PDB file of C-alpha atoms in Angstrom:
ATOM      1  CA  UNK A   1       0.000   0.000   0.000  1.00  0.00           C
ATOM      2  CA  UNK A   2       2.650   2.330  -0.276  1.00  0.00           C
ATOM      3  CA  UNK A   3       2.428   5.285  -2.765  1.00  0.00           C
ATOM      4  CA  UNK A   4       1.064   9.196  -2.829  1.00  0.00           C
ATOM      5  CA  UNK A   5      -1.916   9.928  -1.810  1.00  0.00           C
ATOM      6  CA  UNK A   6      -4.098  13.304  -2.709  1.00  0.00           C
ATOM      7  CA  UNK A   7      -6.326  15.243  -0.215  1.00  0.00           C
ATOM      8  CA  UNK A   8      -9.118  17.903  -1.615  1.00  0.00           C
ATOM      9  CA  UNK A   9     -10.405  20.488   0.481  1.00  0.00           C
ATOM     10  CA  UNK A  10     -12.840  22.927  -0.428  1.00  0.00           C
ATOM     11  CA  UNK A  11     -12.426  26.603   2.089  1.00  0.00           C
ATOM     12  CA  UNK A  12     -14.888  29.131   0.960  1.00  0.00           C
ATOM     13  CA  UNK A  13     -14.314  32.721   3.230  1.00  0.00           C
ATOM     14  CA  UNK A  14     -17.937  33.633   4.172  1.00  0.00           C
ATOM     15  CA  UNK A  15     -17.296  36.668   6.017  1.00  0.00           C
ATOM     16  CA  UNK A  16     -17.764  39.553   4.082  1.00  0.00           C
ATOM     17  CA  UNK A  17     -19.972  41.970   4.902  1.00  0.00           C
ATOM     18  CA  UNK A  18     -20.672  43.907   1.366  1.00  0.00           C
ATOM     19  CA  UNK A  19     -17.586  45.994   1.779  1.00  0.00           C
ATOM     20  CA  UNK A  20     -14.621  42.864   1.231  1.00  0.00           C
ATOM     21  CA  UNK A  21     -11.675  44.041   2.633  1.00  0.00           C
ATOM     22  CA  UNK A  22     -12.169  47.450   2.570  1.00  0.00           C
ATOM     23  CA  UNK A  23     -10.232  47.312   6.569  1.00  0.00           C
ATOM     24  CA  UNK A  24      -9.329  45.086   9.225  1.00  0.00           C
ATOM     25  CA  UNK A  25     -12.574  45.385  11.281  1.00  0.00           C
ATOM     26  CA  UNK A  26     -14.412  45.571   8.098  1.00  0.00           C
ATOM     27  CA  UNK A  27     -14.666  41.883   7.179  1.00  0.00           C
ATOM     28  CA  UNK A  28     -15.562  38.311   9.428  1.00  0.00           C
ATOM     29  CA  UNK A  29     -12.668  35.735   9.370  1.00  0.00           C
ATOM     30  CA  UNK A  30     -15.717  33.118   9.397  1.00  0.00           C
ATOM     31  CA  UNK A  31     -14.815  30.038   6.525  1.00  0.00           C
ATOM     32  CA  UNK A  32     -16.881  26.848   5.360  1.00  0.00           C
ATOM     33  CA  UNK A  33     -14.792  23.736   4.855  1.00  0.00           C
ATOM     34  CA  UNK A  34     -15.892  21.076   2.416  1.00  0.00           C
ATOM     35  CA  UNK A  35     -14.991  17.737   2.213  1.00  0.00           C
ATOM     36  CA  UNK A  36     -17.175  15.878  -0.697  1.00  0.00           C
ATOM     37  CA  UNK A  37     -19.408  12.931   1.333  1.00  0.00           C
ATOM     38  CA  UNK A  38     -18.532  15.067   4.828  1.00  0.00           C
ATOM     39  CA  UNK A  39     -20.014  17.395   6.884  1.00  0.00           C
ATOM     40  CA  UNK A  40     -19.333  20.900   6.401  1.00  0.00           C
ATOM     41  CA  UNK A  41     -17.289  22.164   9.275  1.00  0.00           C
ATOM     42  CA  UNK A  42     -17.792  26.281   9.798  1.00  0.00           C
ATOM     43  CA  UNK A  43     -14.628  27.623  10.833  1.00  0.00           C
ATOM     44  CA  UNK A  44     -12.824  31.151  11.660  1.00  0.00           C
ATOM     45  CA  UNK A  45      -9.762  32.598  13.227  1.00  0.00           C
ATOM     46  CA  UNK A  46      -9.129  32.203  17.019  1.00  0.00           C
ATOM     47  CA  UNK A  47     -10.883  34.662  19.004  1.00  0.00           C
ATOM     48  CA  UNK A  48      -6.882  37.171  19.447  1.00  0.00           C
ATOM     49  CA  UNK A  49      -7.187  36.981  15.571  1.00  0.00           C
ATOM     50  CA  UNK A  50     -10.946  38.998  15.747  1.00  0.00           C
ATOM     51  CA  UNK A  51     -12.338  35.590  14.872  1.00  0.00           C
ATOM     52  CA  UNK A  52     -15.320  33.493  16.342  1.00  0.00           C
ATOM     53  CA  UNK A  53     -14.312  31.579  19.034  1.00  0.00           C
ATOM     54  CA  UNK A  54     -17.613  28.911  18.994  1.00  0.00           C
ATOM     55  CA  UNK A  55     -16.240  28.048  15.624  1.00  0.00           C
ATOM     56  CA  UNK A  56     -12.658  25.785  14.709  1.00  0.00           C
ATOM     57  CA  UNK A  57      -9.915  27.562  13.699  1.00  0.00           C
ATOM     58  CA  UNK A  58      -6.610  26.370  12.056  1.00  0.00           C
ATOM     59  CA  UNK A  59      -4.493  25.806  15.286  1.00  0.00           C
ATOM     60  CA  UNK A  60      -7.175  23.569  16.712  1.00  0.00           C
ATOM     61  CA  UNK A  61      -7.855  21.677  13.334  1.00  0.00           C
ATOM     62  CA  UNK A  62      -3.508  20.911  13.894  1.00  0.00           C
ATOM     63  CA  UNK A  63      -3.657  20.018  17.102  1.00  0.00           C
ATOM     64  CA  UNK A  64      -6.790  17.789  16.678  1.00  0.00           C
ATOM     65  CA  UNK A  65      -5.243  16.709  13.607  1.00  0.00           C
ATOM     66  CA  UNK A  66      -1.762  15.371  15.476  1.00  0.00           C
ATOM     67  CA  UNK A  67      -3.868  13.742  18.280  1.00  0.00           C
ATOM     68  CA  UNK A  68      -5.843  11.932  16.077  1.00  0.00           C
ATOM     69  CA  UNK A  69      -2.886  10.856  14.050  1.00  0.00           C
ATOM     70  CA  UNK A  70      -1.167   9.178  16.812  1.00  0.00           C
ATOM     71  CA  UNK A  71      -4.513   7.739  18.523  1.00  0.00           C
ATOM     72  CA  UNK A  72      -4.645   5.621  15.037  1.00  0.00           C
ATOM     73  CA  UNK A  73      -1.406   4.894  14.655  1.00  0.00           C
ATOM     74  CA  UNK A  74      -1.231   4.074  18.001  1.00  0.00           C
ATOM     75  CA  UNK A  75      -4.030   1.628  17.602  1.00  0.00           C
ATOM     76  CA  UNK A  76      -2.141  -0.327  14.931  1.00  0.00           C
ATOM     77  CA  UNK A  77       0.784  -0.540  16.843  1.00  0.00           C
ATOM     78  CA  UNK A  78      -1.018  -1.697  19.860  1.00  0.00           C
ATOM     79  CA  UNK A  79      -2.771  -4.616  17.397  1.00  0.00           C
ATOM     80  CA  UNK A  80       0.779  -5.274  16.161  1.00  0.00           C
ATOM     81  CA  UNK A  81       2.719  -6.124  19.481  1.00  0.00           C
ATOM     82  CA  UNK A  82      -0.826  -7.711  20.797  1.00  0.00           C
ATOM     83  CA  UNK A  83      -2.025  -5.323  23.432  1.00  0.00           C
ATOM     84  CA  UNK A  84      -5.757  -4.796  23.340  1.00  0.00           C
ATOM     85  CA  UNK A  85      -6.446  -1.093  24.195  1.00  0.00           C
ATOM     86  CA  UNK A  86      -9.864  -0.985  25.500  1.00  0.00           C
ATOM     87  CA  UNK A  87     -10.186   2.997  25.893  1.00  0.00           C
ATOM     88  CA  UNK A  88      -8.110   5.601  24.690  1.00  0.00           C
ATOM     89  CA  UNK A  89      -8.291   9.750  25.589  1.00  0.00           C
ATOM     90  CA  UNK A  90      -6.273  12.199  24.907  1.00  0.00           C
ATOM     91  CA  UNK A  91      -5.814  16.023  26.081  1.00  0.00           C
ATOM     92  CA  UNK A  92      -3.305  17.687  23.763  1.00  0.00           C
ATOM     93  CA  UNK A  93      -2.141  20.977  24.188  1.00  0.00           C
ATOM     94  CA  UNK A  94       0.389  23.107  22.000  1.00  0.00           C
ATOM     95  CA  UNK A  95       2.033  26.341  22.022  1.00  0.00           C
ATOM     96  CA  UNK A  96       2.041  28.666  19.348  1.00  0.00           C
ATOM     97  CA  UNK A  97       4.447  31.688  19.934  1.00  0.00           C
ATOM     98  CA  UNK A  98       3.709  35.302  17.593  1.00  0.00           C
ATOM     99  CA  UNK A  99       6.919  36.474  15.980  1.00  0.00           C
ATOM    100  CA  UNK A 100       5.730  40.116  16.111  1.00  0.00           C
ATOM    101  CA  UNK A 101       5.873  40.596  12.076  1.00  0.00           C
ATOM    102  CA  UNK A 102       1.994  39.293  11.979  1.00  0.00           C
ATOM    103  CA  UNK A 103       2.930  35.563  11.750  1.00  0.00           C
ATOM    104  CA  UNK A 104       4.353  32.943  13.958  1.00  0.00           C
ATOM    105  CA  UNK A 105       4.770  29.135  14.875  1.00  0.00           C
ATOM    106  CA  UNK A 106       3.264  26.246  17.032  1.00  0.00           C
ATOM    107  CA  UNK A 107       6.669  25.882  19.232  1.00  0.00           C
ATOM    108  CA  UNK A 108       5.338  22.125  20.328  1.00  0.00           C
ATOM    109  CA  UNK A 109       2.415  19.796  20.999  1.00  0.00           C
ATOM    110  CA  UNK A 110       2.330  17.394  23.830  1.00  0.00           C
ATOM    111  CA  UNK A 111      -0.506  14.822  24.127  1.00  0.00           C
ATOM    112  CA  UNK A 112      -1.191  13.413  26.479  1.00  0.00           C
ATOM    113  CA  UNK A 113      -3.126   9.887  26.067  1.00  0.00           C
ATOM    114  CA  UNK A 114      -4.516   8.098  28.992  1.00  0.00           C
ATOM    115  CA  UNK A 115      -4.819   4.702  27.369  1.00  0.00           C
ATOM    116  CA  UNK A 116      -6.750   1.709  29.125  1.00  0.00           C
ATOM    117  CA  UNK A 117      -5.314  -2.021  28.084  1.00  0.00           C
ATOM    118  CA  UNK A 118      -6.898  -5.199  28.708  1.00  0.00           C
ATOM    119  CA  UNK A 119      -4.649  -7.141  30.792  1.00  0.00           C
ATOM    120  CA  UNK A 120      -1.863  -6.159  33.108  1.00  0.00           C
ATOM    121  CA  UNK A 121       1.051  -7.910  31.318  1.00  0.00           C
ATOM    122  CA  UNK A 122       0.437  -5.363  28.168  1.00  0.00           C
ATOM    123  CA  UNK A 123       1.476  -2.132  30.420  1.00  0.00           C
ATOM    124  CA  UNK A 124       4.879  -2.348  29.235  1.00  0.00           C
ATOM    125  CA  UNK A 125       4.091  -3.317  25.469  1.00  0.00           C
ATOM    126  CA  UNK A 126       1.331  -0.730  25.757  1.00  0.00           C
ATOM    127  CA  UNK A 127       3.542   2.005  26.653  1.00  0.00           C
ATOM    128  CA  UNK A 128       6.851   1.141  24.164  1.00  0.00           C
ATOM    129  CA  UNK A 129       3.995   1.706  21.449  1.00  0.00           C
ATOM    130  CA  UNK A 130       3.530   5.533  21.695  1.00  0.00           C
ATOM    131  CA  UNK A 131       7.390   5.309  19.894  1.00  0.00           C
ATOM    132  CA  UNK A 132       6.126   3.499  17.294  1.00  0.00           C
ATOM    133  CA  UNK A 133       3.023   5.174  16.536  1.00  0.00           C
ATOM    134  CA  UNK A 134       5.000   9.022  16.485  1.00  0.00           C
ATOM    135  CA  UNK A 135       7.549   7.420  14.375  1.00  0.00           C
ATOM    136  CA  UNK A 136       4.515   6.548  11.911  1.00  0.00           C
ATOM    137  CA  UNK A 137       2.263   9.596  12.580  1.00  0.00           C
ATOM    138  CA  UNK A 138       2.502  11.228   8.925  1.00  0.00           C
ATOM    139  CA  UNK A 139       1.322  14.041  10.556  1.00  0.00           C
ATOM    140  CA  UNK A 140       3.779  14.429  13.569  1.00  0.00           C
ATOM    141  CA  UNK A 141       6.260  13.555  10.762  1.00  0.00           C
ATOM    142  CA  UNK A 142       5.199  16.851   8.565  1.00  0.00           C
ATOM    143  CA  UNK A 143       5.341  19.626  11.066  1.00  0.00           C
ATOM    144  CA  UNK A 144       8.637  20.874  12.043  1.00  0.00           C
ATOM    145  CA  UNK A 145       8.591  21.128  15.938  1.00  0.00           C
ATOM    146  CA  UNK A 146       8.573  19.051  18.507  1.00  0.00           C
ATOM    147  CA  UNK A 147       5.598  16.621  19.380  1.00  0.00           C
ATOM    148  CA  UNK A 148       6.183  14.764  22.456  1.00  0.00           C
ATOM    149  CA  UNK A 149       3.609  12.425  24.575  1.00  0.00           C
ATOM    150  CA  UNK A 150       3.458  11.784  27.874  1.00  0.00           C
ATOM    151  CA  UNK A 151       1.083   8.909  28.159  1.00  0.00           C
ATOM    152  CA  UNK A 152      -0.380   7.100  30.752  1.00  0.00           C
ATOM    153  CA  UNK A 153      -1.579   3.166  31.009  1.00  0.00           C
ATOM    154  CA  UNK A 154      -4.161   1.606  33.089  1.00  0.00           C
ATOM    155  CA  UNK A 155      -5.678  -1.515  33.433  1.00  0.00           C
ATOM    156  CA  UNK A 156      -8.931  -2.219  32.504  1.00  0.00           C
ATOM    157  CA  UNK A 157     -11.004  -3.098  35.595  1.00  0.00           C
TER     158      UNK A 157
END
């Protein structure tokens, strides 16, 4: 299965409110974001950007987007070295640091998954996978700082 594989995304600005850009305050930073066969997902800038803060905006669509990434890699790994993960959570945080010209940079993610296994003797197995799954995380592997995890493994009850 290896190869390329092509994404298409559809981001429509909705936010303008008959005079375009005409000034900063003039305009909404609210988007739509279409995925053919998905649900539309209304976006905008975070709320120190002037945007909407009840909608996503693109540092929470990265960070949700490296969580996710590991969680399924980290599932296959798990499946691989035979540890059956029974629950899986994760709160991920990241920093994202203004450079003062306008733009900036995420200076790192952590997540932080809280992973439940089936059986006590898969702690260990359970917790060498979180390597694994980063080092296959084609997300985590297309961002240029640091993504780090500090996990935690129970035992199912």
């Amino acid at each position: 299965m290896f190869g390329e594989h092509r994404y298409l995304v559809q981001t429509q600005w909705t936010g303008d409110h008959g005079t375009g850009t005409s000034g900063y305050r003039d305009y909404d930073r609210s988007v739509t974001i279409t995925i053919a066969g998905k649900p539309t997902l209304e976006a905008s800038a975070d709320k120190p950007f002037r945007g909407d803060r009840t909608k996503w905006n693109p540092e929470d669509l990265l960070l949700a987007a490296l969580s996710e990434c590991h969680l399924l890699s980290y599932l296959h790994a798990c499946v691989q070295v035979g540890v059956v993960v029974t629950d899986y959570r994760d709160e991920a945080s990241g920093v994202m640091v203004e450079d003062g010209r306008g733009g900036g940079a995420f200076r790192e993610v952590v997540l932080r998954p809280q992973v439940t296994v089936a059986d006590p003797s898969m702690a260990v197995a359970a917790l060498a996978a979180h390597a694994q799954a980063h080092e296959w995380c084609f997300i985590a592997n297309s961002v240029n700082f640091p993504v780090r995890h500090e996990p935690v493994i129970a035992v199912a009850a």
